[in-house]
Coordinates of C-alpha atoms in Angstrom, one line a residue:
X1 CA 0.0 0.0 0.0
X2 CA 1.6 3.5 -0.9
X3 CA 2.6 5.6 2.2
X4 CA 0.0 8.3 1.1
X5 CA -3.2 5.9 1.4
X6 CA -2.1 4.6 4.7
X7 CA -1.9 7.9 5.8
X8 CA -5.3 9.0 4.5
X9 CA -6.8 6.0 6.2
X10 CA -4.9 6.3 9.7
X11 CA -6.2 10.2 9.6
X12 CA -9.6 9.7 8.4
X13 CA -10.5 7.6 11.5
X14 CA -8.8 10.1 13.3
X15 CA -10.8 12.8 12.7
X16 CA -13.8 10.7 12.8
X17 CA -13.0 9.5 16.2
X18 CA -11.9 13.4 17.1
X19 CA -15.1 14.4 16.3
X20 CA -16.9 12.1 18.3
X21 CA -14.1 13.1 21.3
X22 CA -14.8 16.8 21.0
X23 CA -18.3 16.2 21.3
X24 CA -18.1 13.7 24.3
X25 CA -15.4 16.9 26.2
X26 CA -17.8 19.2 25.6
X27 CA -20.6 16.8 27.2
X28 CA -18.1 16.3 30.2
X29 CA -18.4 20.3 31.0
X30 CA -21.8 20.1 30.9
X31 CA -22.4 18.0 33.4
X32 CA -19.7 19.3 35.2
X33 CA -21.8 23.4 35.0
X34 CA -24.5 21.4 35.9
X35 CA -23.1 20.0 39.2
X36 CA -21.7 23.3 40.1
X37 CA -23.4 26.1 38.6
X38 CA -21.7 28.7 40.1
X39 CA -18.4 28.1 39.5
X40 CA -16.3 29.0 36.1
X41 CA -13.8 27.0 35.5
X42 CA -15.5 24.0 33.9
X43 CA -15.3 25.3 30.5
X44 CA -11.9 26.6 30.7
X45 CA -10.7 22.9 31.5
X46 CA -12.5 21.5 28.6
X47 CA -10.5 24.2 26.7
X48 CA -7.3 23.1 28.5
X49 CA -7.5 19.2 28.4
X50 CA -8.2 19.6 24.4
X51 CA -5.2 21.8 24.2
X52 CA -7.1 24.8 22.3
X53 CA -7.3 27.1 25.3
X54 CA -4.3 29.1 23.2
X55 CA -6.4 29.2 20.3
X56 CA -10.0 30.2 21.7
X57 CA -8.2 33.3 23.8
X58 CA -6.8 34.9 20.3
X59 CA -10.8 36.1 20.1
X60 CA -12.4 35.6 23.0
X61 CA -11.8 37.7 26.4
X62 CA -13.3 35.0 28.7
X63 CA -14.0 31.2 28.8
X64 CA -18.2 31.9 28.3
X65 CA -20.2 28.3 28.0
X66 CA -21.8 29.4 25.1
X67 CA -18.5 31.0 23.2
X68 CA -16.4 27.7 24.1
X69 CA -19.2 25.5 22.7
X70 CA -19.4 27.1 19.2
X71 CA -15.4 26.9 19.2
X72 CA -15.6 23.5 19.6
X73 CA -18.3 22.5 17.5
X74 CA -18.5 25.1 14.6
X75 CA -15.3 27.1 14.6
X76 CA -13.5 26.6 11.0
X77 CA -10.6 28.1 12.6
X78 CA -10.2 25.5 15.2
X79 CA -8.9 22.7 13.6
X80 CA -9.9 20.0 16.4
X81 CA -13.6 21.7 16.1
X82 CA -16.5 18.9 15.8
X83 CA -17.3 19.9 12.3
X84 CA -13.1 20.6 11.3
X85 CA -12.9 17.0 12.2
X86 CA -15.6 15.7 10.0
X87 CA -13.8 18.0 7.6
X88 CA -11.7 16.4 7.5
X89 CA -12.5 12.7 7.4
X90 CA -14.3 13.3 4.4
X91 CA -11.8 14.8 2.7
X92 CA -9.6 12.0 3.6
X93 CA -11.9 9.7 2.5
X94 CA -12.5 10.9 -0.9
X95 CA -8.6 10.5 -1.1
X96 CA -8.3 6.9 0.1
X97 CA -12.1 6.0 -2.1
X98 CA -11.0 3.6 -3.6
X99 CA -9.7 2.0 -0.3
X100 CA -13.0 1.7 1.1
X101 CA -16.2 0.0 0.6
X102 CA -19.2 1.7 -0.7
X103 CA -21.2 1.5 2.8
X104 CA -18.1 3.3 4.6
X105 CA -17.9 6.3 1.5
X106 CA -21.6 6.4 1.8
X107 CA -21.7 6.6 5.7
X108 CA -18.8 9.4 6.0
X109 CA -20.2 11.6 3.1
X110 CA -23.8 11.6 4.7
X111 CA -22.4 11.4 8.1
X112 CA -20.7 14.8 7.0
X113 CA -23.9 16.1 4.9
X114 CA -26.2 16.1 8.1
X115 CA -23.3 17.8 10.7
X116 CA -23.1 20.4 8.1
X117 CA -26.3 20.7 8.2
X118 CA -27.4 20.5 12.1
X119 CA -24.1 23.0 13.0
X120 CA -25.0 25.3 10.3
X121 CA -26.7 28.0 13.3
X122 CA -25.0 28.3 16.9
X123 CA -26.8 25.6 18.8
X124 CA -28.9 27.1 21.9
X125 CA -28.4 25.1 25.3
X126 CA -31.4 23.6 25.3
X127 CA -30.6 21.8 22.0
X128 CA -27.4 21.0 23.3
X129 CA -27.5 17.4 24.3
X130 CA -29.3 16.2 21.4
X131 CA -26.9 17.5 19.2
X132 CA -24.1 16.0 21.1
X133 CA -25.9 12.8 21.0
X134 CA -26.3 12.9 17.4
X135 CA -22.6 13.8 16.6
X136 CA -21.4 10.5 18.3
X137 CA -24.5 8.5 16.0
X138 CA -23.0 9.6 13.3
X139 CA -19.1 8.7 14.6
X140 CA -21.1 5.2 15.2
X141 CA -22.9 4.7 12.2
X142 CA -19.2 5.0 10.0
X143 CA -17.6 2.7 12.4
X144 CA -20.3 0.4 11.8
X145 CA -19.9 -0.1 8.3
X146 CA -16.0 0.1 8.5
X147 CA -16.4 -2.9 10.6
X148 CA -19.5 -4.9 8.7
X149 CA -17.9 -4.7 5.1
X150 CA -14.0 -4.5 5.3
X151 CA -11.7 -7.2 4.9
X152 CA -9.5 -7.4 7.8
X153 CA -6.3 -6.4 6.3
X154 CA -3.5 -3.7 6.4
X155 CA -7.1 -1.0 4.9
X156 CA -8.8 -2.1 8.0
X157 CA -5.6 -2.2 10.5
X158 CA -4.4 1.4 9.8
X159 CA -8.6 2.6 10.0
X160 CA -8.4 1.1 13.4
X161 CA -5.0 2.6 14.3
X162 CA -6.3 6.0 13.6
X163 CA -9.0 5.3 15.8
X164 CA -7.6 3.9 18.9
X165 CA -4.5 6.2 19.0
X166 CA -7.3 9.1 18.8
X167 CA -9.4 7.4 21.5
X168 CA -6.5 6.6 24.0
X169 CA -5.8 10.5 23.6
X170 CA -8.8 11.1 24.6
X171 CA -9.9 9.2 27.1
X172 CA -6.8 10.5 29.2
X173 CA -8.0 13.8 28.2
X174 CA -11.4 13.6 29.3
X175 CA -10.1 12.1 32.8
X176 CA -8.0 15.3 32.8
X177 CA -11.2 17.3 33.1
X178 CA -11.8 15.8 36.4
X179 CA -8.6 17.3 37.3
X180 CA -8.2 20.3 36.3
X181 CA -11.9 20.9 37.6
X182 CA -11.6 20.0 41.2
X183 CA -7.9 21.1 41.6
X184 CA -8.8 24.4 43.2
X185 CA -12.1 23.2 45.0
X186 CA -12.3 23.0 48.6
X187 CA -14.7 20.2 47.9
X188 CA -13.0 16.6 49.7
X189 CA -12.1 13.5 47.3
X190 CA -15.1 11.5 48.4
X191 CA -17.7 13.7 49.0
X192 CA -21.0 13.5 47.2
X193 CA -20.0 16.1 44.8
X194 CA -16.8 14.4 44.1
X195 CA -18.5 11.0 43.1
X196 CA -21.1 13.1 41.2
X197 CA -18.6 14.3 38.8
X198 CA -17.0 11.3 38.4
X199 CA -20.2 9.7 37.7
X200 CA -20.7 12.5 34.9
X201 CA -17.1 11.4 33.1
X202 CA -18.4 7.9 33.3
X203 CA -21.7 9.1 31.6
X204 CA -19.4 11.0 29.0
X205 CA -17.5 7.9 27.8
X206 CA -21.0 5.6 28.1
X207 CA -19.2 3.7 30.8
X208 CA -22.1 4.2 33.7
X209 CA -23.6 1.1 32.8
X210 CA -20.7 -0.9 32.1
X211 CA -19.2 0.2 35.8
X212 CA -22.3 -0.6 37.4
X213 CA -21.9 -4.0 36.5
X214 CA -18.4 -4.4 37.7
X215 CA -19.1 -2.2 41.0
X216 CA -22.0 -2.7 42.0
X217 CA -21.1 -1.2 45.4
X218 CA -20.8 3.0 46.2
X219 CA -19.4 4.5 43.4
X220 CA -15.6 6.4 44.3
X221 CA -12.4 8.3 42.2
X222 CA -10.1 4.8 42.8
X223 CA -12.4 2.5 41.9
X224 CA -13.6 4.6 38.7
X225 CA -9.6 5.3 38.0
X226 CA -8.9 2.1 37.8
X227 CA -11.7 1.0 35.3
X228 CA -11.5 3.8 32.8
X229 CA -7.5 3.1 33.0
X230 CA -6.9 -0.7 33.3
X231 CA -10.0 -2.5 32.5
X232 CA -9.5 -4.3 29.2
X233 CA -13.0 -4.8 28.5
X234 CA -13.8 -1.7 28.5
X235 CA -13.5 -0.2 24.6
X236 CA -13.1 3.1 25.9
X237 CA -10.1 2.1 28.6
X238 CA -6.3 3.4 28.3
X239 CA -5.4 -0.3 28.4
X240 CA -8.0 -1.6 25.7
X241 CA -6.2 1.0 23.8
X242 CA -3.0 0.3 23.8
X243 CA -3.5 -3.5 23.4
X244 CA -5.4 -2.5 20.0
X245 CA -2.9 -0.3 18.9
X246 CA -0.6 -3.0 19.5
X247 CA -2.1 -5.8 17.7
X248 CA -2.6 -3.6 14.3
X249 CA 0.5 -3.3 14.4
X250 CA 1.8 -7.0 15.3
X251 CA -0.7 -7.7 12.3
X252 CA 0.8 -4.8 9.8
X253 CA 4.3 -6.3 10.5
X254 CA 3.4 -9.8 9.7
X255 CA 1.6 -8.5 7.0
X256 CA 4.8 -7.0 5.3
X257 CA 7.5 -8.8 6.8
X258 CA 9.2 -6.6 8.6
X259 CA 9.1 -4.4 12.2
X260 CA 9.6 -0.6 12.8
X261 CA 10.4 1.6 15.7
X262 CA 6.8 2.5 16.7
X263 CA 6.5 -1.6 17.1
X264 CA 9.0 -1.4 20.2
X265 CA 7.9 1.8 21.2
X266 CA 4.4 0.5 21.7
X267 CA 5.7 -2.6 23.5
X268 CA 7.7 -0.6 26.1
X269 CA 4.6 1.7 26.4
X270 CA 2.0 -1.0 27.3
X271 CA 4.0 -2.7 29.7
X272 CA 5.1 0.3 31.2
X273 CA 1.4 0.9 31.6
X274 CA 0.2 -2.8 32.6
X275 CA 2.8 -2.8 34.9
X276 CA 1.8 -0.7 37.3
X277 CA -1.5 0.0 39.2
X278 CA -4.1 2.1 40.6
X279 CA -2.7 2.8 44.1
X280 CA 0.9 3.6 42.2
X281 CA -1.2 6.2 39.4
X282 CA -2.3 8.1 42.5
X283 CA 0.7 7.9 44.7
X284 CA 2.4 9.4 41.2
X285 CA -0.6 12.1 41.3
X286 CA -3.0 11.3 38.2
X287 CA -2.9 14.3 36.1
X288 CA 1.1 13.5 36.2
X289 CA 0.0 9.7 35.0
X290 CA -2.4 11.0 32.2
X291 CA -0.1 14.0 31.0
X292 CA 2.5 10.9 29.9
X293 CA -0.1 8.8 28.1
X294 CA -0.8 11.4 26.5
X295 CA 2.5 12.7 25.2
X296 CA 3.3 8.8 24.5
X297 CA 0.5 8.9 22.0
X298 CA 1.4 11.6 20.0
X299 CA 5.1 10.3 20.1
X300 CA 3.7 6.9 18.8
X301 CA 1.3 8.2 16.0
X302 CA 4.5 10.1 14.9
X303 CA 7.3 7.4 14.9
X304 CA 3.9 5.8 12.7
X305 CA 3.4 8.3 10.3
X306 CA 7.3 8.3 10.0
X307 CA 7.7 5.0 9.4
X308 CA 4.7 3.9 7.3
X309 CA 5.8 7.3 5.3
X310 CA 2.4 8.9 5.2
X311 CA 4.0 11.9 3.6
X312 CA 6.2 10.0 0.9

């Protein structure tokens, strides 16, 4: 496969799975406004954690709920923007067309018809949720067909790549929230506003349910921690993550005979992370733990894109 379709695939999913990130941050800070209405800071950390908070202040004095949701949904001049992303993955898709099955073109291009359409208009706060809600459909209805039509081969292993290396960005980010939310709060880990907003990241990465069923007891941050970090059932978990990232690749270098750099560098970075634990993340300090996963996953989709040679 030339350099320049693997590419196109790897960052189509990307965007795809951005978009559907962007819109599951921005869900987190609503339930966070909604748990404590009268402090500020919420938005700013969903700014923060997506790293745009550079960005949003070149036009806009102060972090209003209103002003960071249109950034992050409609802005063309925010590139990690709900509807940039889908953008995006469109784009890349028409590139990589003939790559693709006709249900997976036919699912991005309407996918990207009907954002454009619903994000055409500032969307008012009552209208909020539903639109959220229907920005992660659409992230859902492409995966879908990527997964109920494509061959499993090195097209379908450098789709999923995109998407997992995204994901494990983001779930890291959206546990960041948390963070950079209750850092200046007199509020105690363990009180019932604590659990409250971790029940509300939970919500924002549909893991509620999923938790339930493992915990069944009272709900608290360790607990939670550990399941959105290590569980490896959980799609959404750091751990299922890195696993997938690392068996596309283990497939991509059977596939052509031969290993790379990121191949190691995702070894050394899963068992760095399996071999630790919960009550070793917090003794660390969790935001610490989280800022590393995330910088590992940018260095790992670079060493990729190096060398796959997305660029040629």
């Amino acid at each position: 496969m030339l350099g320049s379709t693997a590419g196109g695939l790897f960052w189509m999913f990307r965007h795809l799975e951005r978009s559907e990130n962007t819109a599951r941050l921005i869900e987190a800070g609503l339930r966070m406004t909604l748990t404590r209405p009268h402090v500020n800071d919420e938005w700013r950390s969903v700014l923060i954690t997506t790293g745009t908070e550079a960005l949003f202040k070149q036009n806009h004095d102060a972090a209003d709920g209103d002003a960071v949701v249109d950034f992050l949904l409609r802005d063309p001049n925010n590139p990690s923007s709900v509807m940039s992303s889908i953008n995006e993955a469109r784009t890349n898709a028409r590139v990589v067309r003939a790559a693709l099955t006709r249900e997976v073109w036919e699912a991005t291009n309407e996918s990207w018809i009907s954002l454009k359409a619903l994000l055409a208009e500032p969307v008012a706060r009552r209208d909020l949720p539903q639109v959220l809600s229907h920005v992660r459909h659409e992230s859902a209805y492409v995966r879908g067909a990527l997964t109920g039509t494509m061959m499993r081969n090195d097209i379908y292993d450098f789709c999923r790549l995109g998407t997992f290396i995204e994901r494990a960005d983001n779930t890291a980010r959206i546990l960041d929230v948390k963070y950079h939310v209750l850092l200046p709060s007199s509020q105690p880990v363990g009180s019932r506003l604590d659990n409250v907003q971790w029940d509300n990241i939970l919500r924002s990465i549909s893991a509620q349910r999923a938790y339930r069923w493992r915990n069944p007891g009272e709900m608290n941050a360790h607990d939670i921690a550990e399941f959105v970090i290590f569980d490896a059932r959980m799609p959404r978990s750091l751990v299922f993550c890195f696993q997938e990232i690392f068996e596309k690749l283990d497939f991509l270098a059977a596939a052509y005979g031969e290993r790379h750099p990121c191949h190691d560098r995702v070894s050394e970075l899963q068992s760095r992370v399996m071999s630790q634990d919960i009550t070793k993340v917090f003794e660390v300090g969790l935001h610490e733990f989280l800022v590393e996963c995330i910088r590992e996953t940018a260095v790992v989709a670079k060493m990729i894109e190096a060398d796959y040679r997305f660029t040629g």
